[in-house]
Tab-separated table of C-alpha atoms in Angstrom:
chain	number	residue	atom	x	y	z
N	934	MET	CA	0.000	0.000	0.000
N	935	HIS	CA	2.752	2.429	0.925
N	936	SER	CA	4.620	1.747	-2.281
N	937	THR	CA	1.465	2.403	-4.319
N	938	LEU	CA	0.800	5.664	-2.512
N	939	GLU	CA	4.421	6.679	-2.943
N	940	ALA	CA	4.190	5.948	-6.671
N	941	ILE	CA	1.031	8.050	-6.984
N	942	ALA	CA	2.638	10.886	-5.050
N	943	ALA	CA	5.730	10.703	-7.194
N	944	GLY	CA	3.615	10.795	-10.350
N	945	ALA	CA	1.658	13.780	-9.097
N	946	ALA	CA	4.862	15.596	-8.246
N	947	ALA	CA	6.197	14.890	-11.712
N	948	LEU	CA	3.052	16.342	-13.270
N	949	VAL	CA	3.363	19.483	-11.157
N	950	LEU	CA	6.988	19.885	-12.152
N	951	ALA	CA	6.167	19.280	-15.795
N	952	GLY	CA	3.398	21.858	-15.662
N	953	GLY	CA	5.746	24.339	-14.054
N	954	ALA	CA	8.371	23.674	-16.692
N	955	ALA	CA	5.831	24.177	-19.478
N	956	GLN	CA	4.641	27.433	-17.964
N	957	ALA	CA	8.246	28.577	-17.660
N	958	GLN	CA	8.552	28.277	-21.459
N	959	ILE	CA	6.133	31.189	-21.990
N	960	ARG	CA	8.183	34.290	-22.733
N	961	THR	CA	6.452	37.623	-22.288
N	962	GLU	CA	7.915	41.032	-22.919
N	963	ALA	CA	7.016	44.613	-23.686
N	964	VAL	CA	7.863	45.681	-27.241
N	965	VAL	CA	8.363	49.392	-27.896
N	966	TYR	CA	8.054	50.587	-31.493
N	967	GLU	CA	7.544	53.886	-33.289
N	968	ILE	CA	4.995	55.201	-35.774
N	969	ASP	CA	5.795	58.598	-37.280
N	970	GLY	CA	8.100	59.387	-34.372
N	971	VAL	CA	5.552	58.461	-31.685
N	972	ALA	CA	6.315	55.575	-29.317
N	973	TYR	CA	3.906	52.672	-28.864
N	974	GLU	CA	4.254	49.736	-26.474
N	975	GLY	CA	2.861	46.320	-27.347
N	976	PHE	CA	3.043	43.036	-25.456
N	977	LEU	CA	4.482	39.793	-26.845
N	978	ALA	CA	3.822	36.272	-25.538
N	979	VAL	CA	5.560	33.253	-27.103
N	980	ASN	CA	5.858	29.621	-26.082
N	981	GLU	CA	9.590	28.910	-26.357
N	982	GLY	CA	9.062	25.192	-25.861
N	983	PHE	CA	8.657	24.877	-29.640
N	984	ASP	CA	11.664	24.645	-31.932
N	985	GLU	CA	9.957	26.368	-34.860
N	986	ASP	CA	8.408	29.827	-35.139
N	987	ARG	CA	4.762	30.006	-34.123
N	988	PRO	CA	1.707	31.328	-36.007
N	989	LEU	CA	1.013	34.946	-35.097
N	990	VAL	CA	-2.172	36.285	-33.494
N	991	LEU	CA	-2.599	40.020	-32.964
N	992	VAL	CA	-4.806	41.007	-30.011
N	993	ILE	CA	-6.527	44.421	-30.217
N	994	HIS	CA	-7.597	46.081	-27.001
N	995	ASP	CA	-10.917	47.547	-25.883
N	996	TRP	CA	-11.437	51.321	-25.719
N	997	ASP	CA	-9.573	51.564	-22.412
N	998	GLY	CA	-6.257	50.682	-24.066
N	999	LEU	CA	-3.790	47.833	-23.747
N	1000	GLY	CA	-3.807	46.415	-20.222
N	1001	ALA	CA	-3.773	43.304	-18.060
N	1002	TYR	CA	-6.810	41.817	-19.816
N	1003	GLU	CA	-5.205	41.801	-23.268
N	1004	GLU	CA	-1.901	40.618	-21.819
N	1005	ARG	CA	-3.677	37.661	-20.201
N	1006	ARG	CA	-5.476	36.809	-23.443
N	1007	ALA	CA	-2.163	36.971	-25.314
N	1008	THR	CA	-0.566	34.655	-22.757
N	1009	MET	CA	-3.493	32.223	-23.080
N	1010	LEU	CA	-2.876	32.120	-26.834
N	1011	ALA	CA	0.836	31.484	-26.254
N	1012	GLU	CA	-0.107	28.595	-23.980
N	1013	ARG	CA	-1.996	27.144	-26.951
N	1014	GLY	CA	1.071	27.320	-29.159
N	1015	TYR	CA	0.606	30.683	-30.848
N	1016	ALA	CA	2.821	33.743	-30.796
N	1017	ALA	CA	0.543	36.535	-29.595
N	1018	PHE	CA	1.134	40.262	-29.861
N	1019	ALA	CA	-1.170	42.639	-28.009
N	1020	VAL	CA	-1.381	45.821	-30.068
N	1021	ASP	CA	-1.152	49.363	-28.701
N	1022	LEU	CA	-3.338	51.722	-30.746
N	1023	TYR	CA	-3.094	54.748	-28.434
N	1024	GLY	CA	0.603	55.293	-27.772
N	1025	ARG	CA	3.031	54.411	-25.009
N	1026	GLY	CA	1.685	55.471	-21.626
N	1027	VAL	CA	-1.744	56.411	-22.988
N	1028	ARG	CA	-4.000	54.215	-20.887
N	1029	PRO	CA	-7.433	55.722	-20.202
N	1030	THR	CA	-8.772	55.317	-16.669
N	1031	THR	CA	-12.244	56.853	-17.057
N	1032	THR	CA	-15.137	56.416	-19.444
N	1033	GLU	CA	-14.609	59.934	-20.734
N	1034	GLU	CA	-10.939	59.299	-21.486
N	1035	SER	CA	-11.717	55.981	-23.175
N	1036	ARG	CA	-14.400	57.584	-25.320
N	1037	ALA	CA	-12.018	60.383	-26.293
N	1038	GLU	CA	-9.136	58.099	-27.298
N	1039	SER	CA	-11.264	55.612	-29.210
N	1040	GLY	CA	-13.200	58.484	-30.784
N	1041	LYS	CA	-10.027	59.867	-32.334
N	1042	LEU	CA	-9.515	56.644	-34.270
N	1043	TYR	CA	-13.166	56.165	-35.158
N	1044	ALA	CA	-12.954	59.638	-36.704
N	1045	ASP	CA	-9.646	58.917	-38.475
N	1046	ARG	CA	-9.818	55.446	-39.991
N	1047	ALA	CA	-6.625	56.026	-41.978
N	1048	ALA	CA	-4.713	56.502	-38.718
N	1049	MET	CA	-6.323	53.375	-37.265
N	1050	ARG	CA	-5.276	51.360	-40.294
N	1051	ALA	CA	-1.728	52.748	-40.222
N	1052	ARG	CA	-1.287	51.873	-36.554
N	1053	LEU	CA	-2.636	48.369	-37.102
N	1054	ALA	CA	-0.316	47.834	-40.071
N	1055	ALA	CA	2.689	49.041	-38.071
N	1056	ALA	CA	1.803	46.702	-35.204
N	1057	LEU	CA	1.523	43.773	-37.613
N	1058	GLU	CA	4.903	44.599	-39.141
N	1059	THR	CA	6.497	44.950	-35.702
N	1060	ALA	CA	5.004	41.682	-34.466
N	1061	GLY	CA	6.234	39.812	-37.526
N	1062	MET	CA	9.829	40.803	-36.798
N	1063	GLN	CA	9.890	39.361	-33.268
N	1064	ASP	CA	11.790	36.194	-32.362
N	1065	GLY	CA	9.644	33.073	-32.383
N	1066	VAL	CA	7.004	34.525	-34.717
N	1067	ASP	CA	5.951	33.117	-38.086
N	1068	PRO	CA	4.467	36.122	-39.948
N	1069	GLU	CA	3.374	33.945	-42.876
N	1070	ALA	CA	0.574	32.429	-40.765
N	1071	ALA	CA	-1.220	35.271	-39.025
N	1072	ALA	CA	-4.587	36.335	-37.622
N	1073	VAL	CA	-6.100	39.142	-35.576
N	1074	ILE	CA	-8.666	39.151	-32.757
N	1075	GLY	CA	-10.191	42.105	-30.931
N	1076	TYR	CA	-12.604	43.015	-28.163
N	1077	CYS	CA	-15.310	45.731	-28.258
N	1078	PHE	CA	-13.482	48.720	-29.788
N	1079	GLY	CA	-10.856	46.163	-30.779
N	1080	GLY	CA	-13.538	44.159	-32.572
N	1081	ALA	CA	-14.434	47.236	-34.595
N	1082	ALA	CA	-10.725	47.652	-35.385
N	1083	VAL	CA	-10.603	44.029	-36.576
N	1084	LEU	CA	-13.373	44.758	-39.070
N	1085	GLU	CA	-11.602	47.934	-40.209
N	1086	PHE	CA	-8.354	46.011	-40.719
N	1087	ALA	CA	-10.236	43.395	-42.738
N	1088	ARG	CA	-11.798	46.058	-44.980
N	1089	ALA	CA	-8.311	47.554	-45.407
N	1090	GLY	CA	-7.161	44.323	-47.063
N	1091	ALA	CA	-4.696	43.274	-44.352
N	1092	ASP	CA	-2.757	40.197	-45.459
N	1093	LEU	CA	-4.044	37.896	-42.719
N	1094	ASP	CA	-5.578	34.440	-42.722
N	1095	ALA	CA	-8.285	35.086	-40.124
N	1096	PHE	CA	-10.147	37.944	-38.430
N	1097	VAL	CA	-12.123	37.503	-35.180
N	1098	SER	CA	-14.370	40.114	-33.555
N	1099	PHE	CA	-15.560	39.627	-29.962
N	1100	HIS	CA	-18.596	41.841	-29.186
N	1101	GLY	CA	-17.222	44.459	-31.544
N	1102	GLY	CA	-18.745	47.659	-32.812
N	1103	LEU	CA	-20.337	46.504	-36.075
N	1104	GLN	CA	-21.301	49.789	-37.688
N	1105	ALA	CA	-19.162	50.679	-40.704
N	1106	PRO	CA	-18.240	54.235	-41.729
N	1107	GLU	CA	-20.081	55.700	-44.684
N	1108	GLY	CA	-18.721	54.457	-47.985
N	1109	ALA	CA	-16.896	51.474	-46.479
N	1110	THR	CA	-16.545	48.415	-48.722
N	1111	TRP	CA	-15.238	44.869	-48.374
N	1112	ASP	CA	-13.646	44.759	-51.828
N	1113	ALA	CA	-10.104	44.395	-50.448
N	1114	MET	CA	-10.930	41.721	-47.833
N	1115	ARG	CA	-8.547	38.764	-47.568
N	1116	GLY	CA	-8.820	35.813	-45.226
N	1117	ASP	CA	-11.873	34.598	-43.315
N	1118	LEU	CA	-14.011	36.341	-40.707
N	1119	LEU	CA	-15.574	35.137	-37.449
N	1120	VAL	CA	-18.017	37.390	-35.572
N	1121	LEU	CA	-18.826	36.453	-31.947
N	1122	HIS	CA	-21.652	38.540	-30.543
N	1123	GLY	CA	-24.288	38.742	-27.834
N	1124	SER	CA	-27.956	38.929	-28.764
N	1125	ALA	CA	-28.597	41.556	-26.056
N	1126	ASP	CA	-25.670	43.829	-26.951
N	1127	PRO	CA	-26.890	47.429	-26.516
N	1128	VAL	CA	-23.896	48.883	-28.396
N	1129	SER	CA	-24.319	46.946	-31.643
N	1130	GLY	CA	-27.722	45.283	-31.535
N	1131	MET	CA	-29.198	42.544	-33.672
N	1132	GLU	CA	-30.144	45.057	-36.341
N	1133	ASP	CA	-26.418	45.785	-36.762
N	1134	VAL	CA	-25.665	42.057	-36.868
N	1135	ALA	CA	-28.258	41.593	-39.622
N	1136	ALA	CA	-26.944	44.597	-41.556
N	1137	LEU	CA	-23.372	43.295	-41.377
N	1138	ALA	CA	-24.471	39.833	-42.529
N	1139	ALA	CA	-26.355	41.337	-45.471
N	1140	THR	CA	-23.320	43.402	-46.473
N	1141	LEU	CA	-20.990	40.405	-46.213
N	1142	ASN	CA	-23.395	38.262	-48.227
N	1143	GLU	CA	-23.542	40.883	-50.968
N	1144	ALA	CA	-19.749	41.147	-51.011
N	1145	GLU	CA	-19.453	37.330	-51.090
N	1146	ILE	CA	-17.158	37.293	-48.043
N	1147	ASP	CA	-16.386	33.974	-46.348
N	1148	TYR	CA	-17.575	34.488	-42.783
N	1149	ARG	CA	-19.106	32.832	-39.740
N	1150	MET	CA	-21.188	34.256	-36.916
N	1151	GLU	CA	-22.033	32.898	-33.475
N	1152	ILE	CA	-24.715	34.670	-31.471
N	1153	TYR	CA	-24.979	34.057	-27.728
N	1154	GLY	CA	-28.536	34.358	-26.494
N	1155	GLY	CA	-29.033	36.955	-23.773
N	1156	ALA	CA	-25.350	37.960	-23.699
N	1157	ARG	CA	-24.744	41.677	-23.371
N	1158	HIS	CA	-21.887	43.790	-24.669
N	1159	SER	CA	-18.760	42.801	-22.695
N	1160	PHE	CA	-19.646	39.155	-22.157
N	1161	THR	CA	-15.991	37.999	-22.243
N	1162	VAL	CA	-14.628	40.631	-19.849
N	1163	TRP	CA	-13.921	39.160	-16.435
N	1164	GLY	CA	-15.289	41.280	-13.619
N	1165	SER	CA	-17.609	43.344	-15.797
N	1166	GLY	CA	-21.336	43.532	-15.156
N	1167	ASP	CA	-21.915	41.955	-18.577
N	1168	TYR	CA	-19.671	38.936	-18.010
N	1169	GLU	CA	-21.250	35.633	-19.093
N	1170	PRO	CA	-18.954	32.679	-18.327
N	1171	GLU	CA	-20.639	30.219	-20.694
N	1172	ALA	CA	-20.595	32.667	-23.602
N	1173	ASP	CA	-16.990	33.557	-22.740
N	1174	LEU	CA	-15.837	29.932	-22.838
N	1175	GLN	CA	-17.910	29.040	-25.904
N	1176	SER	CA	-16.635	32.013	-27.874
N	1177	TRP	CA	-13.015	31.327	-26.882
N	1178	ASP	CA	-13.345	27.707	-28.019
N	1179	ALA	CA	-14.967	28.842	-31.279
N	1180	MET	CA	-12.067	31.212	-31.890
N	1181	LEU	CA	-9.477	28.508	-31.188
N	1182	ARG	CA	-11.145	26.120	-33.638
N	1183	PHE	CA	-11.306	28.870	-36.245
N	1184	LEU	CA	-7.626	29.762	-35.802
N	1185	ASP	CA	-6.513	26.128	-35.772
N	1186	GLU	CA	-8.292	25.521	-39.082
N	1187	ARG	CA	-6.616	28.490	-40.740
N	1188	LEU	CA	-3.170	28.765	-39.161
N	1189	ARG	CA	-2.046	25.205	-38.440
């Protein structure tokens, strides 16, 4: 009996050590880069346990800027074997702390889509130059404001294999087209989202159908706007987990 218990204990200890070793392979670091002389600071997460470079996934932040949430999502992607780069669209040190500040910073880019596209392109270029990254297999995901940025990057014709919007702003600027779209699109949205409601979902689907874009949508019944954001009043754990799994399947199909 003692020998059996000792063997079980030894096996459990080995699993703990192995898990710790695997976690230790995740390299995270801040990456400072410049756009037109202005500094930006992204966040890179790579699993160094692999010998070869890993497929790249850009992560675009919500309207409150790059923070712990996006860094955790990037690390979760690295744990799944991707190289993840959390994008900074506002500039180094620009991290809104109030609703008013968040609205002001995101509003600047909603009003200047060319600047949004330029910053996204620069982030993609920067991410592709990092150690451990395979820029030839790449995707982008984004949350809320970041989801709107994902759609803008898709319309810009970004050379990516996959685009994923989590509860993003779905309204397009006047005159926007999907003629330059490359790659495939996944839209993950709550049916009770007060920011972009079901009428916006239907309008986007109609536009994508007309443009003959390859896309998928998953709608989570009763989920409100920020259903993936831990600690928010809108958080829905089932919708969070289901949408994350849907994204992983989508990325695996297109990047592996």
